[in-house]
Short mmCIF file of C-alpha atoms and ligand atoms in Angstrom, two decimals:
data_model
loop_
_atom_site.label_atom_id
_atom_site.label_comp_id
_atom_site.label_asym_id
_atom_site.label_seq_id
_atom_site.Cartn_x
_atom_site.Cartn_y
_atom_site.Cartn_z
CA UNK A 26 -22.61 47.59 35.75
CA UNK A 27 -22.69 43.84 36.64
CA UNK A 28 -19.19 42.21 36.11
CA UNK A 29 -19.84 40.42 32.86
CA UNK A 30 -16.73 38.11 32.96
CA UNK A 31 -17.62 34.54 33.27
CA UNK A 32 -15.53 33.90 36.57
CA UNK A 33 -13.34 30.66 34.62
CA UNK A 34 -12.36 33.34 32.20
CA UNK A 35 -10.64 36.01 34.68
CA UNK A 36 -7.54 34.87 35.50
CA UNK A 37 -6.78 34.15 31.37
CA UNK A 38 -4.04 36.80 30.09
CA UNK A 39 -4.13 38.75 26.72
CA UNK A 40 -1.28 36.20 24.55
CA UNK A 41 1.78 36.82 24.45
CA UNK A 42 1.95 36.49 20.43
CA UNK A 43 -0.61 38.95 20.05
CA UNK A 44 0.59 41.75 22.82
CA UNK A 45 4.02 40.85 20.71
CA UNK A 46 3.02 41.38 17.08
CA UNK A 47 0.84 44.66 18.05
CA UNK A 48 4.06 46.01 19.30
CA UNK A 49 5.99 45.17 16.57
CA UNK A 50 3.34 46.44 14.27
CA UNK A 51 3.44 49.95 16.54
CA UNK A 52 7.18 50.05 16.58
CA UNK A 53 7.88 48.90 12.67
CA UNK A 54 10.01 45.98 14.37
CA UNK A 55 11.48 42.96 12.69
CA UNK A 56 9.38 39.99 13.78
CA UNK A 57 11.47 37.50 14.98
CA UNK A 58 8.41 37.43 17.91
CA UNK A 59 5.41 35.22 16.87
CA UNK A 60 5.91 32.04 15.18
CA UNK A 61 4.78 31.93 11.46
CA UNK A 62 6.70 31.98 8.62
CA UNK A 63 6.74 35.63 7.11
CA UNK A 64 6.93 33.98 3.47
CA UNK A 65 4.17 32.09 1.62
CA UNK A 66 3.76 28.19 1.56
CA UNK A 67 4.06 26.43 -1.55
CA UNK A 68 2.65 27.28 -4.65
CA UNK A 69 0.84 24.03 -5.74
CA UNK A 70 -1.05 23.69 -2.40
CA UNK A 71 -2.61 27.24 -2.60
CA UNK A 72 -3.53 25.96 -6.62
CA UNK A 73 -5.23 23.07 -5.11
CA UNK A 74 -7.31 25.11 -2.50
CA UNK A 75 -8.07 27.47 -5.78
CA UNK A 76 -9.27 24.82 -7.34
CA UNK A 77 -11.34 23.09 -4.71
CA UNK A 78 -12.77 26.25 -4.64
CA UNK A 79 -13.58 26.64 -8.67
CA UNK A 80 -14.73 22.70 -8.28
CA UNK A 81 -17.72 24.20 -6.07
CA UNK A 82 -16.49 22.75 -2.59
CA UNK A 83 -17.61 25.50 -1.07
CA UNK A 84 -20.08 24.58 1.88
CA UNK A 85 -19.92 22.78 4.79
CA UNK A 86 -17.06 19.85 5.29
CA UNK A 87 -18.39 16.96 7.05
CA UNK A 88 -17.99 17.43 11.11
CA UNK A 89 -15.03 14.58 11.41
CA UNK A 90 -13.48 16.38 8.39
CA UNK A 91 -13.58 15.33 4.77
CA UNK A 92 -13.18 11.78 4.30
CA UNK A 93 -9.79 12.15 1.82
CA UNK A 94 -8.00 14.18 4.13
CA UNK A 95 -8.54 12.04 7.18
CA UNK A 96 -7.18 9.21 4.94
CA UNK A 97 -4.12 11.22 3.66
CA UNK A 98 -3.69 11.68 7.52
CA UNK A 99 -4.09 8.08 8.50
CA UNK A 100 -1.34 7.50 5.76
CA UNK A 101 1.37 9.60 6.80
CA UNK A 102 0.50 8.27 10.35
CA UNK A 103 1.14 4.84 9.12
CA UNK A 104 3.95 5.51 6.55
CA UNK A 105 6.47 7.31 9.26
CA UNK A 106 5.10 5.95 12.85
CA UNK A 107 3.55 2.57 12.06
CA UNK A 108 0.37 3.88 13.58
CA UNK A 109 -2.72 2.42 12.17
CA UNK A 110 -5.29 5.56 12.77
CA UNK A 111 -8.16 4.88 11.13
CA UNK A 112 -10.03 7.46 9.42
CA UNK A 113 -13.57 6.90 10.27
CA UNK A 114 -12.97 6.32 13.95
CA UNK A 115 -9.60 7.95 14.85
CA UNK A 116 -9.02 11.18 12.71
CA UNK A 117 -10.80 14.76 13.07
CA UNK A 118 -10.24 17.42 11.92
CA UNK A 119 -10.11 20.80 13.48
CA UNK A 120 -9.32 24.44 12.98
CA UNK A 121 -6.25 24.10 13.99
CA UNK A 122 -4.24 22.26 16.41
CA UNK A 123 -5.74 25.27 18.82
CA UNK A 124 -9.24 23.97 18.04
CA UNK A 125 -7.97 20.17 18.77
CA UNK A 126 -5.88 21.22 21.81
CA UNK A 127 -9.56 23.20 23.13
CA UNK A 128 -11.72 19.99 21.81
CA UNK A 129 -9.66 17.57 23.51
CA UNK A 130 -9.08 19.12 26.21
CA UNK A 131 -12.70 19.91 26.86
CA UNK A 132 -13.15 16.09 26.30
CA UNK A 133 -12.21 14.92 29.23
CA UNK A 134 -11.48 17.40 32.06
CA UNK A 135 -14.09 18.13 34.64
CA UNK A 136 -13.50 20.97 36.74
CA UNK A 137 -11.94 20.08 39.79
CA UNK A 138 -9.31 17.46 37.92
CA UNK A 139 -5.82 18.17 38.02
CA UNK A 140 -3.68 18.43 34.88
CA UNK A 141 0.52 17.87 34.70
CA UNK A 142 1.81 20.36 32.07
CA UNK A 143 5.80 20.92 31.36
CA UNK A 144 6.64 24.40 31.85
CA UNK A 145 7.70 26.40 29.81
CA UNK A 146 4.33 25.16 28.44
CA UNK A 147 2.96 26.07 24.75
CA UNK A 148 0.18 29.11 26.45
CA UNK A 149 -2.95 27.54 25.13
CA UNK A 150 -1.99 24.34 26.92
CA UNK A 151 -2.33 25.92 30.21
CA UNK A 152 -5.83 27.94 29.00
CA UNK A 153 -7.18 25.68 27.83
CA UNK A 154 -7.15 23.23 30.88
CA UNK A 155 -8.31 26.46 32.99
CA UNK A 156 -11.31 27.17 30.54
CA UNK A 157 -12.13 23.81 31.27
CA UNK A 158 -12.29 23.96 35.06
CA UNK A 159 -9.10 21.32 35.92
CA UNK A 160 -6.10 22.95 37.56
CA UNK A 161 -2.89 22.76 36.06
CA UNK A 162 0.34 21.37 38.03
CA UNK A 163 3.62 21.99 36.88
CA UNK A 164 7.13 20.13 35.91
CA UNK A 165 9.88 22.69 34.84
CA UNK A 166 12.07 21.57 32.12
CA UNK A 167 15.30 23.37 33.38
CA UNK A 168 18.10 24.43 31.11
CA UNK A 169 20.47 24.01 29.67
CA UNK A 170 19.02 20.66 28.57
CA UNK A 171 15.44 21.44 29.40
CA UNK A 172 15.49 18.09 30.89
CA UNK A 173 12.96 16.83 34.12
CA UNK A 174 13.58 14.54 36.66
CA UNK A 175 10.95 11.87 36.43
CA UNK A 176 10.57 11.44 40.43
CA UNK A 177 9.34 14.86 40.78
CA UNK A 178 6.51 14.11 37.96
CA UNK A 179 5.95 11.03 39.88
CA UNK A 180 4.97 13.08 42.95
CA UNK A 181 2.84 15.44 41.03
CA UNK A 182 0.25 12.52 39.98
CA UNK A 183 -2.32 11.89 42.44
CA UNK A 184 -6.21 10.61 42.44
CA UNK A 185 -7.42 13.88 40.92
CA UNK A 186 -4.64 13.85 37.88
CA UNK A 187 -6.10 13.23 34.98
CA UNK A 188 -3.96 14.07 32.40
CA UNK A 189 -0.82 14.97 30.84
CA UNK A 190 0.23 17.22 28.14
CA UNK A 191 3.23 16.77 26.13
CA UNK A 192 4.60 18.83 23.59
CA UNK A 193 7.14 17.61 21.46
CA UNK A 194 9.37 18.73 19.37
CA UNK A 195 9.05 21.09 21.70
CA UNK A 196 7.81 25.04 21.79
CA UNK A 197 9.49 27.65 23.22
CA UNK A 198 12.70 25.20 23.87
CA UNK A 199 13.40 22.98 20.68
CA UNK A 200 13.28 20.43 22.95
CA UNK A 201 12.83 16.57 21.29
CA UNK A 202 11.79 14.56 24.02
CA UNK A 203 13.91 11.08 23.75
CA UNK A 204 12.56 7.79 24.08
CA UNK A 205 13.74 7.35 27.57
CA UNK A 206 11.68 10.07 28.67
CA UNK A 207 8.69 9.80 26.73
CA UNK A 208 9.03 5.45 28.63
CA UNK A 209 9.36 7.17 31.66
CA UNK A 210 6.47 9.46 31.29
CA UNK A 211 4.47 6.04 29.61
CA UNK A 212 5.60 4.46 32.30
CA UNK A 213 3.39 6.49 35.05
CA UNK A 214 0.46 7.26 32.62
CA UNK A 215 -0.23 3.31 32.34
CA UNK A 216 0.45 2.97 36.18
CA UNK A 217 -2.02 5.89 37.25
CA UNK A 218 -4.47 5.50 34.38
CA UNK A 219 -3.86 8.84 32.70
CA UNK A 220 -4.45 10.01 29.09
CA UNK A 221 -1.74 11.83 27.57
CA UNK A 222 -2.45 14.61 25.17
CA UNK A 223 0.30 15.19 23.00
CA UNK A 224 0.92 18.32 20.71
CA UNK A 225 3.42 17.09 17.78
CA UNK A 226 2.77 20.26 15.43
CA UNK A 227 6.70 20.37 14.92
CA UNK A 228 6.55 16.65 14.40
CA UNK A 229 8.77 17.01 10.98
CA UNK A 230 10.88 19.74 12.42
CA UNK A 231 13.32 18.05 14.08
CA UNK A 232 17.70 18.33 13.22
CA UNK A 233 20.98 16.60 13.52
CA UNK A 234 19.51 13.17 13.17
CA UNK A 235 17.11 14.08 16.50
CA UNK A 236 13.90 11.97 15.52
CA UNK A 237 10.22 12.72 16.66
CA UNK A 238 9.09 9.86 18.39
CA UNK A 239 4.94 9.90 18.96
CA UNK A 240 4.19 8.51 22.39
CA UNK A 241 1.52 6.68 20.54
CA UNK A 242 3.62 4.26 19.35
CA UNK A 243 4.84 3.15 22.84
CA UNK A 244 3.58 0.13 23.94
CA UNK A 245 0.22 0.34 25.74
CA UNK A 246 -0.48 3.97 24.91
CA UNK A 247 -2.45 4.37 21.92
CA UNK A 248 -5.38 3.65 23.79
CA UNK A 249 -4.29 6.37 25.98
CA UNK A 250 -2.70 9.66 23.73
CA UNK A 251 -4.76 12.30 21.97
CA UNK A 252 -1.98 13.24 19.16
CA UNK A 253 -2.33 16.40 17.93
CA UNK A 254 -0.78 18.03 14.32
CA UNK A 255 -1.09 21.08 12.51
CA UNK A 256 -0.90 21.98 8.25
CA UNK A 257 -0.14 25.51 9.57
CA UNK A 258 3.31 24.17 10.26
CA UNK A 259 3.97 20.87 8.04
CA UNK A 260 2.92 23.17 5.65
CA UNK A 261 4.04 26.68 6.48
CA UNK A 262 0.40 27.55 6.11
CA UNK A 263 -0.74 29.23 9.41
CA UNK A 264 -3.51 30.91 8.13
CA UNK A 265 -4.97 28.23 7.01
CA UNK A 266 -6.16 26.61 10.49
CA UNK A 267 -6.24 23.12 9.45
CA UNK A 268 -5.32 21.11 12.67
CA UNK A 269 -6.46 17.28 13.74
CA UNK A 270 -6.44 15.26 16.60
CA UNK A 271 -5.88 11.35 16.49
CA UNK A 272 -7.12 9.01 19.32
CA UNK A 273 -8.42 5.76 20.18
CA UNK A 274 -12.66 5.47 19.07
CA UNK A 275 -13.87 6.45 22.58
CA UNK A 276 -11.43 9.04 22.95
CA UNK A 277 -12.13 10.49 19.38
CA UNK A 278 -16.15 10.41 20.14
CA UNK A 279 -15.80 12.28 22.99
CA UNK A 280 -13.48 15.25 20.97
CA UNK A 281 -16.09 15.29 18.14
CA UNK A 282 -18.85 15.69 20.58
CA UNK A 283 -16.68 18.75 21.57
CA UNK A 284 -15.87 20.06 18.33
CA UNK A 285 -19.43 19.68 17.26
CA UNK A 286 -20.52 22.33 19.17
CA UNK A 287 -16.90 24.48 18.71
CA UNK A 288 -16.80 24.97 14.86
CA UNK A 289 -18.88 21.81 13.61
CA UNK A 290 -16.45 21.81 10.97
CA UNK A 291 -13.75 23.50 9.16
CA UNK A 292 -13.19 25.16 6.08
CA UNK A 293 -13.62 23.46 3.45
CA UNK A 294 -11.25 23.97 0.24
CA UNK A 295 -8.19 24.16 2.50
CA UNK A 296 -8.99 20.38 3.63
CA UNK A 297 -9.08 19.84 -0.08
CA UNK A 298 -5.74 21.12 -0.59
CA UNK A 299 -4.39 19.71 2.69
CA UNK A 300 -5.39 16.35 1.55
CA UNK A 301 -3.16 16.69 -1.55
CA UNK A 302 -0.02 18.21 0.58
CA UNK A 303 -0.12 15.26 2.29
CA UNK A 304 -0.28 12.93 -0.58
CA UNK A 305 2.42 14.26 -2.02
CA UNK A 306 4.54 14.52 1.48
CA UNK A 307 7.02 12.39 0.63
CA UNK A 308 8.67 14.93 -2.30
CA UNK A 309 8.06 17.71 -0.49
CA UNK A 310 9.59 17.17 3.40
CA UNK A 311 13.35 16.67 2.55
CA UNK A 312 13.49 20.51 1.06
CA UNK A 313 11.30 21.76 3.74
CA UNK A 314 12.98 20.27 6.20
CA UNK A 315 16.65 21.35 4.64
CA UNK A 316 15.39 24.81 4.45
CA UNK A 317 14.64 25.69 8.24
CA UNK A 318 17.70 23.55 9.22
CA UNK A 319 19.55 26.24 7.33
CA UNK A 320 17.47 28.17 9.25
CA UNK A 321 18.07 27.26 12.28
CA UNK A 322 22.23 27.52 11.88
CA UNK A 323 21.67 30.77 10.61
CA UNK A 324 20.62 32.18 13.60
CA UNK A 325 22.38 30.01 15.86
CA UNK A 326 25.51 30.82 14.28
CA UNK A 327 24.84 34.54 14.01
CA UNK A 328 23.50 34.46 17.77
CA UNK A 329 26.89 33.10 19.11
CA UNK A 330 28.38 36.46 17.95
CA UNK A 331 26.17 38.24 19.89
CA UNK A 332 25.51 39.02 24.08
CA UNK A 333 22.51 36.59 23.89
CA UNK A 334 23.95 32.94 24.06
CA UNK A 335 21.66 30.54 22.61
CA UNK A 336 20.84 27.08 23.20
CA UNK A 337 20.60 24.74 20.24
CA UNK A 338 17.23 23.75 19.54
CA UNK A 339 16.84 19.99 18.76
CA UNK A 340 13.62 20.51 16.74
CA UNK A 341 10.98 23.20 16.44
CA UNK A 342 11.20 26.53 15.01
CA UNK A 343 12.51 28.53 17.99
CA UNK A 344 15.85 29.45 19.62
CA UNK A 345 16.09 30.08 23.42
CA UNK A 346 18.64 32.31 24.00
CA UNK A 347 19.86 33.86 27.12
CA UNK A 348 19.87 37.05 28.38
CA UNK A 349 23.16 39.09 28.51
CA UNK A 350 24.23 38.87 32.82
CA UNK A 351 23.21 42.47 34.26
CA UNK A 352 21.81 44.43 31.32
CA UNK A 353 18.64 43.51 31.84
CA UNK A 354 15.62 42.79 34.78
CA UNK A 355 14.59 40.46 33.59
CA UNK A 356 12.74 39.08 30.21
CA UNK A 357 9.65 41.42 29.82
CA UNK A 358 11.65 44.41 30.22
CA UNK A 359 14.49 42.99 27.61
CA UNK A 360 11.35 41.93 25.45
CA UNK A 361 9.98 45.84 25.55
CA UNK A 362 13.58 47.24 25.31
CA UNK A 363 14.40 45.47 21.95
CA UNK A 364 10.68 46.10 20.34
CA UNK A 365 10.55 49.76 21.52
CA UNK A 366 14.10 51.02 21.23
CA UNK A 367 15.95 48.74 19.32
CA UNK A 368 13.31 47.67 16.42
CA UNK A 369 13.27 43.74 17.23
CA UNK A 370 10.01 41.47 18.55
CA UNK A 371 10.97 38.45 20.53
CA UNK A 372 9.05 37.11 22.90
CA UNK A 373 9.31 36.98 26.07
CA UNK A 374 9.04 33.28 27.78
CA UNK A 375 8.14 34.31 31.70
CA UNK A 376 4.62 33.66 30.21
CA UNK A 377 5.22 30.32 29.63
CA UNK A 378 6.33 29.26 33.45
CA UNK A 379 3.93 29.25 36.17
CA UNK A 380 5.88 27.67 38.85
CA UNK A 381 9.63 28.46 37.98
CA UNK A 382 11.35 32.12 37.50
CA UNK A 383 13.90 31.11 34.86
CA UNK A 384 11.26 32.30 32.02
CA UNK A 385 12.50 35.96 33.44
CA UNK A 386 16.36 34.78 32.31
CA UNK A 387 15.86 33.97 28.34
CA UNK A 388 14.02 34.79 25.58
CA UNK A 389 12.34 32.97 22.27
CA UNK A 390 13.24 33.76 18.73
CA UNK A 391 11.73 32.48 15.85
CA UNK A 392 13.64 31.43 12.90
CA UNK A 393 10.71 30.79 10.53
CA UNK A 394 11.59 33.68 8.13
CA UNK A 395 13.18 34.62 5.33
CA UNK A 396 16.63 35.23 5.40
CA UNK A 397 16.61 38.75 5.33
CA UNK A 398 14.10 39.41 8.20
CA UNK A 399 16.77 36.84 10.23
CA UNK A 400 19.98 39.03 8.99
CA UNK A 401 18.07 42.67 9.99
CA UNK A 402 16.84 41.02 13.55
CA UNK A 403 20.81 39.57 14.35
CA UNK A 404 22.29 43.27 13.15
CA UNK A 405 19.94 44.96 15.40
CA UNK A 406 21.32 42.30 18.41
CA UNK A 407 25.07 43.19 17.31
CA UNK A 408 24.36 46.63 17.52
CA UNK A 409 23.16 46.87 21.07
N1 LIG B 20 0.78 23.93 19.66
C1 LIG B 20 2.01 24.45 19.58
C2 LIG B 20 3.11 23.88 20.40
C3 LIG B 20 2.23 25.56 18.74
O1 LIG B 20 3.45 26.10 18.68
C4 LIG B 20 1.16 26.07 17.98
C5 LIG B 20 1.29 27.24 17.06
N2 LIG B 20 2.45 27.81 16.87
C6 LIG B 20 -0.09 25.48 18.11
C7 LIG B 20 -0.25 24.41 18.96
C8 LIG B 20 -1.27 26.01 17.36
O2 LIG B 20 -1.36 25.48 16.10
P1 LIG B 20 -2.42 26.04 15.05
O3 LIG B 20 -1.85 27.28 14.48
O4 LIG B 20 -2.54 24.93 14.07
O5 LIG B 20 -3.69 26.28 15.77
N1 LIG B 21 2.22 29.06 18.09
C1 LIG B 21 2.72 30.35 17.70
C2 LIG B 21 3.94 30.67 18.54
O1 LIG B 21 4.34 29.91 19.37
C3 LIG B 21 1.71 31.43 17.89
C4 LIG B 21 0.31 31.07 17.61
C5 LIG B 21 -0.60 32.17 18.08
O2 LIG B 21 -0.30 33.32 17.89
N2 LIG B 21 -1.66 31.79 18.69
O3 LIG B 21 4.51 31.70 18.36
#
């Protein structure tokens, strides 16, 4: 039979999140793989999608999104960042930050055009830049401070880059990027031209006083940053899908062209309800935020008694932690070893590095569940 793979599609791997969950599905593991919160997001925000829903607003959303949620976002852009988004010409809305990530991304990468991603990167990033046709270059954030040296991204850029993507607060590390680093990387986008597209999904996620900083707000790059958010994780709502993507009017056209012809638009009773969340934001972050900062020391804490030293995430909901010296390979085969024989999904970060091996030495645990799931996942580590 003719090889029916699209040739731009070969080289993309099954994710790691999904090969992850299946296993701990298969093996009746605790999930402390994938990252979603394994209890439900708040009460009054499903009411409001219930009631959208009874209210008949029930077919199509406008493509850009509907008009009061692009507002509510516009807000919340102004009321923490001092970012004046506007929500005619700056705001869509997409099915998720995947859908914005995919949108922008399709935007304004032609195939050929090179793209500078931090490794470990989030695995869409790099998939997304590939489905695309651009090639991806690579900066490694090395431990323990997941910092970069802003000479070697200098010699990365060249006439073909086009782009940079920046995550932050950042996934798998809990990495906030400081201001000095998100100058230095403003610093050679407005030298060489480039548009930076930054994924803030964690954006309220971050701990011990660590603040998000957009790199939209730097001087000189508004006109230059796609800034993309998620619900599914201001909100604990994954399921959900609702995403968005703010940019400059040219740079917004050219996504909605994209997302036109993606999803058109997205559903519409959960942009209802997302436009009320984020109304009523200001009540509802200080618990939410309190709540996976509890979290977060749980695990941390509980990890520091164990063989797998972890490194203190900054913001995010993920731990790094490091493999125990000589029990294991390497990070796939501790990854299989705890889902298989020990009853625990983590996931393994090699498949976030392209260009360095220290993926192989660590791996990512989520902390976005309830208590109990974190207590049975850290006894199953002590008991190794
Ligand atoms: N970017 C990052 C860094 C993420 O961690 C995730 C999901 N965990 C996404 C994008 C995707 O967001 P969504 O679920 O809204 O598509
Ligand atoms: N972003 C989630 C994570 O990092 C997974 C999302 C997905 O499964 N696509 O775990």
């Amino acid at each position: 039979m003719r090889n029916i793979e699209a040739d731009r599609i070969k080289t993309l791997p099954t994710s790691i999140f999904s090969t992850m969950s299946k296993l701990a599905v298969e093996h009746e593991a605790v999930n402390l793989g994938q990252g979603f919160p394994d209890f439900d997001g708040p009460e009054w925000i499903i009411d409001e999608a219930f009631r959208a829903m009874k209210e008949s607003k029930n077919q199509y959303a406008p493509s850009a999104g509907i008009m009061s949620l692009r507002m509510a976002i516009g807000n919340i852009n102004k009321k923490y960042y001092d970012i004046g988004w506007d929500a005619e010409t700056n705001i869509t809305v997409t099915a998720g930050a995947t859908e914005a990530l995919y949108c922008a991304i399709q935007a304004i990468i032609n195939p050929g055009d090179e793209v500078i991603l931090f490794e470990p990167y989030y695995d869409a990033h790099k998939a997304d830049v590939i489905l695309a046709g651009g090639i991806p270059r690579f900066i490694t954030l090395k431990k323990p401070a997941f910092d970069f040296n802003a000479n070697e991204l200098e010699e990365l850029i060249n006439p073909k880059t086009k782009a940079i993507i920046l995550n932050t607060p950042h996934n798998p590390t809990g990495k906030v990027f400081t201001n000095a680093e998100l100058e230095s990387i403003a610093a050679l986008a407005v030298k060489s031209d480039l548009i930076i597209i930054s994924d803030e999904v964690y954006e309220f996620l971050t701990f011990d006083g660590h603040s998000h900083i957009p790199i939209a707000t730097l001087p000189g790059m508004a006109g230059r940053t796609i800034t993309i958010s998620s619900t599914g994780k201001t909100f604990g709502m994954t399921g959900w899908k609702i995403g968005y993507a703010c940019a400059n009017a040219a740079l917004t056209d050219a996504i909605r062209k994209v997302h036109q012809w993606t999803t058109f638009a997205v559903n519409t009773p959960a942009q209802h309800a997302m436009a009320k969340a984020f109304n009523d934001i200001e009540n509802y972050l200080p618990d939410f935020r309190l709540k996976y900062q509890r979290k977060r020391d749980k695990l941390y804490e509980a990890l520091l008694q164990t063989e797998f030293k972890p490194h203190l995430p900054q913001g995010s909901y993920f731990i790094m932690v490091d493999l125990p010296p000589d029990r294991y390979e390497d990070d796939i085969e501790a990854a299989k070893d705890l889902v298989i024989n020990h009853g625990l999904a983590t996931i393994p970060p090699s498949a976030f590095y392209t260009k360095s091996d220290e993926g192989g030495t660590m791996l990512r645990l989520c902390f976005a569940k309830r208590d109990r799931t974190l207590e049975s996942g850290i006894e199953k580590l002590k008991r190794l």
